[in-house]
Amino acid sequence: WYTVVSATGDAQPDAPPSVQGTLPHFIQEPEDAYIVKSNPIKLRCRAAPALQIFFKCNGEWVHQNEHFSQEYKDLNTGLKVREVMINVSRQQVEDFHGPEDYWCLCVAWSHLGTSKSRKATVRIAYLRKNFEQDPQGKEVPINGMIVLHCRPPEGVPVAEVEWLKNEELLSSQADDNIDTRADHNLIINEARLSDSGNYTCLASNIVAKRRSATATVIVFVNGGWSLWTEWSACNVPCGRGVQKRSRTCTNPAPLNGGAFCEGMSVQKITCNALCPIDGGWDEWTVWTVCSSQCERQRSRECNSPAPRHRGKMCEGNSEATENCTDGLCTQSMDGSNDVALYSGLGAGIIAVAILVVAVMLYRKNHSEYGVDVIDSSALAGGFQSFNFKTTRQGNPLLLNSSMQPDLTVGRTYSTPLCFQDGADKELFDPLPDIKVKVQSSFMVSLGVAERAEFHAKAPAETFPRDLSRDYSSTADRRKKGLLTLNGPFSASKELLRTTGVFGHPGGRLVVPNTGVGLLVPHGAVAENMSWEMYMVINQGETSVQTLEGCEILLGPEVTYGPPGLDLFCPVAMTIAHCAEVDAENWNIQLKRKTQDSKWEDVMAVEEESTSCYCLMDSTSCHLLLDQPGSYALVGEPLTQAAVKRLKLAVFGSMEAGSMSYSLRVYCVDDTPHAFQVREGEKSRGGQLLEEPKMLPFRANTFSLQVSIQDVPQFLWSIKPFTTCQEFSFPQVWCSNQQPLHCAFSLERYSPATAQLSCKISVRQVKGHEQILQVYTAVAEHFHAQPLCNLPGTDCTITSQTGPKAFKIPLSIRQRICATFDTANAKGKDWQLLAQKLHLDRNLGYFAKQQSPSAVILSLWEARHQDTADLDSLASALEEIGKIHSKSSPKDQDDGRCEWSTCRPITTGRGEPVPAVDPPTPPPPLV
């Protein structure tokens, strides 16, 4: 043996003696190893034939004392096998600072020489905590591809990646649709509903396991329309009605937040059910020649008209037979009998003619009254009334009566007997002759049969009381300019306009006293930008005249802008209306004016649309709009049961320097904008004598009658024939937000009379009636009331910006949106919020918004702008909180915020309301 002394003085074998045999070969070579925590690793070598085996690490021999060796004989080959083992500690590896990893190899000696094994590296094992890339949640349509990326933490050895779905291990071998690749990504080729879940990337090596953040995958299904149902039967048995058909968003139904179907779920068309036509008899044919049996016959047919559409057959006989000789049946008649017969007939005809002439002469001689119509200037400011003067002097019937008029005797109005202004008298000029009979109640009480008549001109065609016919004639007259529905103060029409500058915080525009407002939500305007926005109410007539057919304006025409307005979310516009909303009786449409001043349909309020949202309350319509422009709410009555509300008011004023007192009765659409007559009354010293009242006005084509009753006849006198006045149905129904009014002129017998008490009756023929009670001191009318003290006014500022314009504080609003905009496995999302706020129709519009909850809250703000607290919102959140507490009682013990410890949501009454869905409950409403 030869030995070599190392630098440390340790003796190492270097050159064993040369003997016959073979070079050693390694049966086991050292393998790469990793030190886990502080545990040392063992490196082993086995070689045969081998006299000695030593380890060499990092180019230096390992001390002999650190080797553990054993020797045994291989029974198969008969060679001696030597096995050597050493330990490598963590400290040894950490202390080594070389250009490469810590390494060791074996050197084996035999009689023929030495052999070296492979190098085995020794590294300290570790695994970082943070993933280099966590998988991200996705919302994927069904059959779409899902790709989840994962880059595990840095580690030695390199970590292996597995995927968990809902805490269960995924295997690509068990599911061909799943592909887990070497780059650690998870690929699902075609998404199925069952693939929705929580996915976690799991990285592990010999040191530890690490879990990534959980990625929620939602596989959604977009809604699809079912087939249309068959058209329903016409909803009226006779005349103009409506047919409907519908479809549902169930083919498939939207799931997991999928998009709602776009388009309308209900379609309506008008239908005309053929009305039964009863048969009518033709004229009788001429009698046949007297037969030999002394009889003659005649016949008629049921053809005028023939019965159609389930109409009744004519009643009676189609043939008639009579004796033609008065029972004296002879075969021949002599000429003397013929002469006697014709002489008798001639004498009878002459007698009848004389009687008719006598009656006409008698009526002419006894005609006591001849009247004509004269203009009265007793009422200024556009009021015109009728005066009737007699042709005879000293007629006692000119005394004024306080008796209630009999509306059924001797009165036929083909056009109203009161006008809006002087120009309305021109309505009589182009019309052919019509006779309007007027009989005062005083005449009736005296039993006078004579009637006063005046002659005017009327249309040549007389229409029956049919709804569609009456509307059509009205529309025609409007287009021809024959029907002008201006109020008494229309000469000074000015645009009602309000403006404001809005930035990112948003705000509100209000047109005072009109029921019209515009809410600009927070965030609608981009940051560091501002828009000068305006809102205008068009008070002109052009819009009214462009409506077609039976459509009428139910509220003012409103324009907001500017035209190039670019917002991130829709604005909320509120418009007051005058309709009694009923889908069976009304077809209400939202219209928008085009650039060529024509109206186009935006949506029907009963249908669903993704381009606009319309919420009809009893008195207001709330719109969510994306596009600036001019909008109007238009109604078309479907049946005669359709009702629009009228506001009735009576004003009075004493005429300066006279004994006359004027009562002015206004009938206007029941919207704040239409009730603008107070401005003009203020200027003329008028006083509101009774709180305004509402009258339902039906689409039954019957007129509106205004009469004065119970006037003290010994204190006040009223001009004859003016106790009852009348508006035709087209004037009232198609007023289109323009006021109608008439006047009663009374005169005191004595200046000492200081009190006036009477009743004003306003009634629709075959409809409702409303009584306005007048009791006033006439001497006090020289002091006009301030406008803001009159009922129905709204003296407010026109523009608010920033947080003060909203009821819900911004921080609260943001927390509510964060809670409900996020899809929740328990269903606590924006759809539940909409349901609890009673806004759960047309959900497809909310679904397309970036933040459905924010749009829902904007609509809630617009709907409750006149209420003083947040009760309805707080109550809705309280209900949602109760639903959550019932469905998951264990949440009280899982570390989440308890209702008693969370900051409470408070109502306007200060009552606490629990939050909705811990750990991110809706914010407190303070």
Short mmCIF file of C-alpha atoms in Angstrom, two decimals, residues 517-692:
data_model
loop_
_atom_site.label_atom_id
_atom_site.label_comp_id
_atom_site.label_asym_id
_atom_site.label_seq_id
_atom_site.Cartn_x
_atom_site.Cartn_y
_atom_site.Cartn_z
CA GLY A 517 -86.67 66.49 -12.79
CA LEU A 518 -83.38 64.98 -14.00
CA LEU A 519 -80.94 63.03 -11.82
CA VAL A 520 -77.31 62.73 -12.97
CA PRO A 521 -75.77 59.84 -10.97
CA HIS A 522 -72.39 59.98 -9.30
CA GLY A 523 -69.74 58.82 -11.76
CA ALA A 524 -71.83 59.50 -14.86
CA VAL A 525 -69.40 62.27 -15.84
CA ALA A 526 -65.72 61.39 -16.19
CA GLU A 527 -63.31 62.68 -13.58
CA ASN A 528 -61.70 66.06 -14.30
CA MET A 529 -64.56 66.84 -16.69
CA SER A 530 -67.77 68.81 -16.45
CA TRP A 531 -70.84 69.32 -18.61
CA GLU A 532 -73.25 72.22 -18.68
CA MET A 533 -76.54 70.37 -18.89
CA TYR A 534 -80.00 71.80 -19.44
CA MET A 535 -83.60 70.70 -19.29
CA VAL A 536 -86.39 72.41 -21.24
CA ILE A 537 -90.18 72.00 -21.23
CA ASN A 538 -91.66 72.80 -24.62
CA GLN A 539 -94.86 74.80 -24.20
CA GLY A 540 -95.54 75.34 -27.89
CA GLU A 541 -98.18 73.67 -30.06
CA THR A 542 -95.99 72.07 -32.70
CA SER A 543 -95.55 68.86 -30.77
CA VAL A 544 -99.26 68.51 -30.18
CA GLN A 545 -100.07 68.86 -33.83
CA THR A 546 -97.58 66.20 -34.90
CA LEU A 547 -99.22 63.42 -32.88
CA GLU A 548 -101.29 61.05 -34.98
CA GLY A 549 -104.62 59.31 -34.64
CA CYS A 550 -105.97 58.86 -31.12
CA GLU A 551 -102.75 59.71 -29.26
CA ILE A 552 -102.68 62.45 -26.64
CA LEU A 553 -99.97 63.92 -24.49
CA LEU A 554 -100.10 62.63 -20.90
CA GLY A 555 -97.40 64.96 -19.63
CA PRO A 556 -95.14 67.78 -20.81
CA GLU A 557 -92.65 67.35 -23.62
CA VAL A 558 -89.19 67.48 -22.01
CA THR A 559 -85.80 68.00 -23.66
CA TYR A 560 -82.45 67.48 -21.96
CA GLY A 561 -79.00 67.98 -23.38
CA PRO A 562 -76.57 69.08 -24.72
CA PRO A 563 -76.81 66.84 -27.82
CA GLY A 564 -73.20 65.62 -27.62
CA LEU A 565 -73.53 64.54 -23.99
CA ASP A 566 -71.33 61.51 -23.23
CA LEU A 567 -72.02 59.79 -19.90
CA PHE A 568 -70.90 56.49 -18.38
CA CYS A 569 -74.32 55.52 -17.04
CA PRO A 570 -77.94 56.50 -17.75
CA VAL A 571 -79.63 59.54 -16.24
CA ALA A 572 -82.99 59.31 -14.44
CA MET A 573 -85.74 61.62 -15.70
CA THR A 574 -89.07 62.11 -13.92
CA ILE A 575 -92.15 63.37 -15.81
CA ALA A 576 -95.57 63.84 -14.19
CA HIS A 577 -98.55 62.40 -16.09
CA CYS A 578 -102.34 62.59 -15.90
CA ALA A 579 -103.41 59.04 -16.81
CA GLU A 580 -105.11 56.49 -14.60
CA VAL A 581 -102.63 53.76 -15.54
CA ASP A 582 -104.36 50.55 -16.64
CA ALA A 583 -102.84 48.26 -19.26
CA GLU A 584 -106.27 47.05 -20.32
CA ASN A 585 -107.51 50.54 -21.16
CA TRP A 586 -104.36 52.42 -22.19
CA ASN A 587 -101.53 51.88 -24.64
CA ILE A 588 -98.88 54.24 -23.27
CA GLN A 589 -95.73 54.86 -25.34
CA LEU A 590 -92.54 56.79 -24.73
CA LYS A 591 -91.67 58.79 -27.85
CA ARG A 592 -88.57 60.70 -28.91
CA LYS A 593 -88.41 63.51 -31.41
CA THR A 594 -86.14 62.92 -34.39
CA GLN A 595 -83.99 65.51 -36.13
CA ASP A 596 -86.74 66.18 -38.68
CA SER A 597 -89.18 66.97 -35.82
CA LYS A 598 -91.09 63.71 -36.17
CA TRP A 599 -91.89 61.40 -33.30
CA GLU A 600 -90.52 57.86 -33.12
CA ASP A 601 -91.50 55.14 -30.67
CA VAL A 602 -88.91 54.34 -28.02
CA MET A 603 -90.82 51.72 -26.05
CA ALA A 604 -94.23 50.83 -24.67
CA VAL A 605 -94.29 51.18 -20.90
CA GLU A 606 -95.80 47.69 -20.45
CA GLU A 607 -93.13 46.01 -22.56
CA GLU A 608 -89.50 45.14 -21.86
CA SER A 609 -86.59 46.84 -23.56
CA THR A 610 -82.82 46.88 -23.11
CA SER A 611 -82.43 50.37 -24.62
CA CYS A 612 -84.57 52.26 -22.13
CA TYR A 613 -86.32 51.76 -18.79
CA CYS A 614 -89.76 53.15 -17.94
CA LEU A 615 -91.38 52.92 -14.50
CA MET A 616 -94.99 54.15 -14.25
CA ASP A 617 -96.22 55.34 -10.86
CA SER A 618 -99.72 56.65 -10.22
CA THR A 619 -98.77 60.27 -10.95
CA SER A 620 -95.23 60.18 -12.40
CA CYS A 621 -93.18 58.30 -14.95
CA HIS A 622 -89.51 57.60 -14.16
CA LEU A 623 -87.20 57.02 -17.13
CA LEU A 624 -83.62 55.77 -17.43
CA LEU A 625 -82.16 57.33 -20.57
CA ASP A 626 -78.82 57.03 -22.34
CA GLN A 627 -79.43 59.44 -25.20
CA PRO A 628 -80.21 63.17 -24.85
CA GLY A 629 -83.12 64.59 -26.80
CA SER A 630 -86.82 65.46 -26.59
CA TYR A 631 -89.13 62.92 -24.94
CA ALA A 632 -92.88 62.77 -24.42
CA LEU A 633 -95.27 60.32 -22.80
CA VAL A 634 -98.12 59.61 -25.20
CA GLY A 635 -101.29 57.63 -24.51
CA GLU A 636 -103.75 55.92 -26.83
CA PRO A 637 -107.05 54.82 -25.25
CA LEU A 638 -107.94 51.23 -26.01
CA THR A 639 -111.44 51.31 -24.54
CA GLN A 640 -113.96 53.89 -23.39
CA ALA A 641 -113.01 53.03 -19.79
CA ALA A 642 -109.67 54.84 -20.22
CA VAL A 643 -109.45 57.74 -17.74
CA LYS A 644 -107.32 60.83 -17.59
CA ARG A 645 -107.32 63.05 -14.53
CA LEU A 646 -108.44 66.68 -14.68
CA LYS A 647 -107.56 69.33 -12.11
CA LEU A 648 -110.42 71.74 -11.38
CA ALA A 649 -109.95 75.17 -9.82
CA VAL A 650 -112.10 78.27 -9.43
CA PHE A 651 -110.71 81.82 -9.16
CA GLY A 652 -112.61 85.01 -8.47
CA SER A 653 -111.94 88.72 -8.72
CA MET A 654 -113.90 91.93 -8.36
CA GLU A 655 -113.85 94.18 -11.39
CA ALA A 656 -112.52 97.60 -10.47
CA GLY A 657 -115.09 100.37 -10.36
CA SER A 658 -118.09 98.12 -10.96
CA MET A 659 -120.57 95.92 -9.16
CA SER A 660 -119.56 92.86 -11.19
CA TYR A 661 -117.75 89.86 -9.83
CA SER A 662 -116.13 87.26 -12.11
CA LEU A 663 -115.81 83.53 -11.39
CA ARG A 664 -113.35 81.69 -13.64
CA VAL A 665 -113.36 77.89 -13.70
CA TYR A 666 -110.30 76.07 -15.03
CA CYS A 667 -110.22 72.46 -16.27
CA VAL A 668 -106.65 71.33 -16.92
CA ASP A 669 -104.76 68.05 -17.11
CA ASP A 670 -103.79 66.91 -13.64
CA THR A 671 -100.05 67.61 -13.86
CA PRO A 672 -98.14 70.39 -12.08
CA HIS A 673 -96.95 71.73 -15.43
CA ALA A 674 -100.46 72.03 -16.86
CA PHE A 675 -101.71 73.83 -13.75
CA GLN A 676 -99.85 77.05 -14.59
CA VAL A 677 -102.93 79.31 -14.57
CA ARG A 678 -101.95 80.82 -11.24
CA GLU A 679 -99.39 83.08 -12.92
CA GLY A 680 -102.06 84.80 -14.98
CA GLU A 681 -104.52 84.93 -12.10
CA LYS A 682 -101.93 86.59 -9.93
CA SER A 683 -101.45 89.33 -12.52
CA ARG A 684 -105.18 90.02 -12.72
CA GLY A 685 -105.81 89.94 -8.97
CA GLY A 686 -107.55 86.57 -8.95
CA GLN A 687 -107.97 84.64 -5.72
CA LEU A 688 -108.20 80.86 -5.42
CA LEU A 689 -111.63 80.28 -3.87
CA GLU A 690 -111.47 76.52 -3.25
CA GLU A 691 -108.77 73.89 -3.03
CA PRO A 692 -108.27 72.39 -6.52
#
